PDB file of C-alpha atoms in Angstrom:
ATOM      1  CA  UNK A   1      98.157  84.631  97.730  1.00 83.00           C
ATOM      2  CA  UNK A   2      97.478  87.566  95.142  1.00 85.00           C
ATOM      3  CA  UNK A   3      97.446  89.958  98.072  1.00 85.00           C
ATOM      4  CA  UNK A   4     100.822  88.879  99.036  1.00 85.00           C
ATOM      5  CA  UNK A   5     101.850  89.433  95.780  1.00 85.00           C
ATOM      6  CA  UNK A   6     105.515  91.814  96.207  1.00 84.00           C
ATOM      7  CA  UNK A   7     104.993  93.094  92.373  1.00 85.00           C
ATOM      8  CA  UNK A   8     102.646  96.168  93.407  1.00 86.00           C
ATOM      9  CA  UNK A   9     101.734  95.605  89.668  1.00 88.00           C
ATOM     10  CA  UNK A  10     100.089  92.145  90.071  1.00 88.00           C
ATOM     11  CA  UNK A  11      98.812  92.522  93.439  1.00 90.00           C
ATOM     12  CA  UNK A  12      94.704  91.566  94.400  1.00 90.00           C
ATOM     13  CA  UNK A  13      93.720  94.898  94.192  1.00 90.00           C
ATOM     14  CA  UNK A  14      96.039  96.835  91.741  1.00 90.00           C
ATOM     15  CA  UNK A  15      93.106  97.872  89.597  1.00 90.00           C
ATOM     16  CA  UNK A  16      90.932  99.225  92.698  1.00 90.00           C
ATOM     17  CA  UNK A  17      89.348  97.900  95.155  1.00 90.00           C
ATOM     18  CA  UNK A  18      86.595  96.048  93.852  1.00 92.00           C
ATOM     19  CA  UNK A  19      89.228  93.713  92.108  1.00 93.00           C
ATOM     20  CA  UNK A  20      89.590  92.807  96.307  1.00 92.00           C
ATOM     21  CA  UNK A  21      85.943  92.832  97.451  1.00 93.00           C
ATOM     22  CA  UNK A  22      84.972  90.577  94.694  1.00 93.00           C
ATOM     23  CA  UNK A  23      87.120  87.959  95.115  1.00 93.00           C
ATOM     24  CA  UNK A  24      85.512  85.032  96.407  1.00 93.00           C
ATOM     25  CA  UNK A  25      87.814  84.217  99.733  1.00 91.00           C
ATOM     26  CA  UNK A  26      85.499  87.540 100.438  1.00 92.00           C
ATOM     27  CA  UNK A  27      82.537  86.269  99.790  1.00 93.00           C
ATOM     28  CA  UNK A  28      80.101  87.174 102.930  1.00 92.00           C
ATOM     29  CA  UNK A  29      82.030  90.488 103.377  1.00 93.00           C
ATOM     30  CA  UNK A  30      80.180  93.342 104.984  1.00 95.00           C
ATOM     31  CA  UNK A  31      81.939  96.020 103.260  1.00 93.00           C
ATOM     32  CA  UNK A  32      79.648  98.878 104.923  1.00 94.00           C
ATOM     33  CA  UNK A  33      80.219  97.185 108.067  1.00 95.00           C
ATOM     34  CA  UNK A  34      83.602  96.593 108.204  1.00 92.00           C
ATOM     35  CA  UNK A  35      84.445 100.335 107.446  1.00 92.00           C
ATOM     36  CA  UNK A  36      82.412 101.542 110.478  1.00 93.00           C
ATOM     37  CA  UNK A  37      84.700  99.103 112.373  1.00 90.00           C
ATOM     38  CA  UNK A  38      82.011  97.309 113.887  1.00 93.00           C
ATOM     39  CA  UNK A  39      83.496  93.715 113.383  1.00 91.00           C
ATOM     40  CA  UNK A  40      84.739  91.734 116.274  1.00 89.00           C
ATOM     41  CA  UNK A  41      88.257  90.003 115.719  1.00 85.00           C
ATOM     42  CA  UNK A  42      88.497  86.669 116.325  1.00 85.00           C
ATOM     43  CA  UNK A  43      92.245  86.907 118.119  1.00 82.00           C
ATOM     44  CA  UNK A  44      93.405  89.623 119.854  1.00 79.00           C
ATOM     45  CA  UNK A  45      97.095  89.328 120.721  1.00 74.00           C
ATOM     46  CA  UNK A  46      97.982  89.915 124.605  1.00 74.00           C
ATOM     47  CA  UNK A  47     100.059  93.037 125.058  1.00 71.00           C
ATOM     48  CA  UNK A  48     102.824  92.395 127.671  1.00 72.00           C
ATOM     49  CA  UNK A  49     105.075  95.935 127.336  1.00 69.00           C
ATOM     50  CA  UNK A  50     103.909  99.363 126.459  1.00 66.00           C
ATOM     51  CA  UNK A  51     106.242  98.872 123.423  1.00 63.00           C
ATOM     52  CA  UNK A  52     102.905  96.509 122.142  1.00 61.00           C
ATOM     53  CA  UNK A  53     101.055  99.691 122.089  1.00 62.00           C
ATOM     54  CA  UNK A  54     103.422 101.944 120.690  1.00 59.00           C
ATOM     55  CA  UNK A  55     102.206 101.968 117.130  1.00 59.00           C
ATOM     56  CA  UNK A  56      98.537 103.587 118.815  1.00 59.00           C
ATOM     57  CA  UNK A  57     100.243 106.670 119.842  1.00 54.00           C
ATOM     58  CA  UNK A  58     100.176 109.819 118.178  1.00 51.00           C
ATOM     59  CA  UNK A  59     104.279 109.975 118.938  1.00 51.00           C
ATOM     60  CA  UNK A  60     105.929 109.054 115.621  1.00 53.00           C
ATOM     61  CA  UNK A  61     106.770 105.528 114.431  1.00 55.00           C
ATOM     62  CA  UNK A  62     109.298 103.410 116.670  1.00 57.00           C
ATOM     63  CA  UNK A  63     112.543 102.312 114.578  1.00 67.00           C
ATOM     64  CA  UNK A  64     112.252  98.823 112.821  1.00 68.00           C
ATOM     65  CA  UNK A  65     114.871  96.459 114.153  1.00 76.00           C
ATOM     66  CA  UNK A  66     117.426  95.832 111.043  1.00 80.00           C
ATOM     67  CA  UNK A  67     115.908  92.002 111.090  1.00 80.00           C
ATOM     68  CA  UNK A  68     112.202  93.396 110.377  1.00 77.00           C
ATOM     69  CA  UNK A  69     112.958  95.399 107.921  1.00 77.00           C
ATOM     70  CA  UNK A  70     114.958  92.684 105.471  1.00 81.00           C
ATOM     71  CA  UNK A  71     111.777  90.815 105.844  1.00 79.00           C
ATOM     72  CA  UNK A  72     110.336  93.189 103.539  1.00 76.00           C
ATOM     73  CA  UNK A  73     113.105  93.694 101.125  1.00 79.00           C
ATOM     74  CA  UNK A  74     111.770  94.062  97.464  1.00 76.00           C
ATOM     75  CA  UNK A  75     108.412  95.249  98.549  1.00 73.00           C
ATOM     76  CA  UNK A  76     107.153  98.093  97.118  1.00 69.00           C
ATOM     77  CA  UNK A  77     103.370  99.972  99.020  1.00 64.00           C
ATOM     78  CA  UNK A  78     103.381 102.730  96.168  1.00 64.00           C
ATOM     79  CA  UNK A  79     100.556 103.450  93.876  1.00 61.00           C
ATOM     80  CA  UNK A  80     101.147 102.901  89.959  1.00 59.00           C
ATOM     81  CA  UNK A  81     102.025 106.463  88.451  1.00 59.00           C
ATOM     82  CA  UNK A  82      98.929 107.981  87.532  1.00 59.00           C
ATOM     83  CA  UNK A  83      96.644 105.578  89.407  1.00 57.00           C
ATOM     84  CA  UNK A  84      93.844 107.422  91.886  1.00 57.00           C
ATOM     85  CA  UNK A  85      92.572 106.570  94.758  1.00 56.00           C
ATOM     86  CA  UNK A  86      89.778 105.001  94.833  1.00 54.00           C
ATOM     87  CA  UNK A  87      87.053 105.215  97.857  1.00 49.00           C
ATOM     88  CA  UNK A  88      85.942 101.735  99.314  1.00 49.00           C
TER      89      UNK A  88
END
């Protein structure tokens, strides 16, 4: 739930990443492994219309329908003034 967090503040992960990959719901997690992609996911949803693929192009970002985008109303994806980035 901390991931879902809207306050960027008290978000899983606000202090770096190891606040994330130490938290025991990842417990198992092959950090190495999952950054060279090589995991298998368990779904993968069927793509009907070449809309499903649109965010995979290099053209830019389609427009959010007005209905998407109040579902993330409040939420903020910006870094804390002064925080760095910090590698995986």
């Amino acid at each position: 739930m901390k991931l879902l967090s809207p306050d960027p503040l008290r978000r899983l992960g606000a202090n770096g990443t190891g606040e994330v990959k130490s938290h025991p719901f990842f417990n198992g997690m092959d950090w190495p492994k999952l950054m060279r992609k090589e995991y298998i996911p368990i779904f993968r949803p069927p793509l009907h219309k070449k809309q499903d693929q649109a965010w995979a192009s290099s053209s830019p970002t389609p427009e959010l329908s007005q209905e998407v985008k109040a579902q993330f109303t409040g939420w903020s994806y910006n870094r804390r003034p002064g925080q760095e980035k910090q590698d995986p």
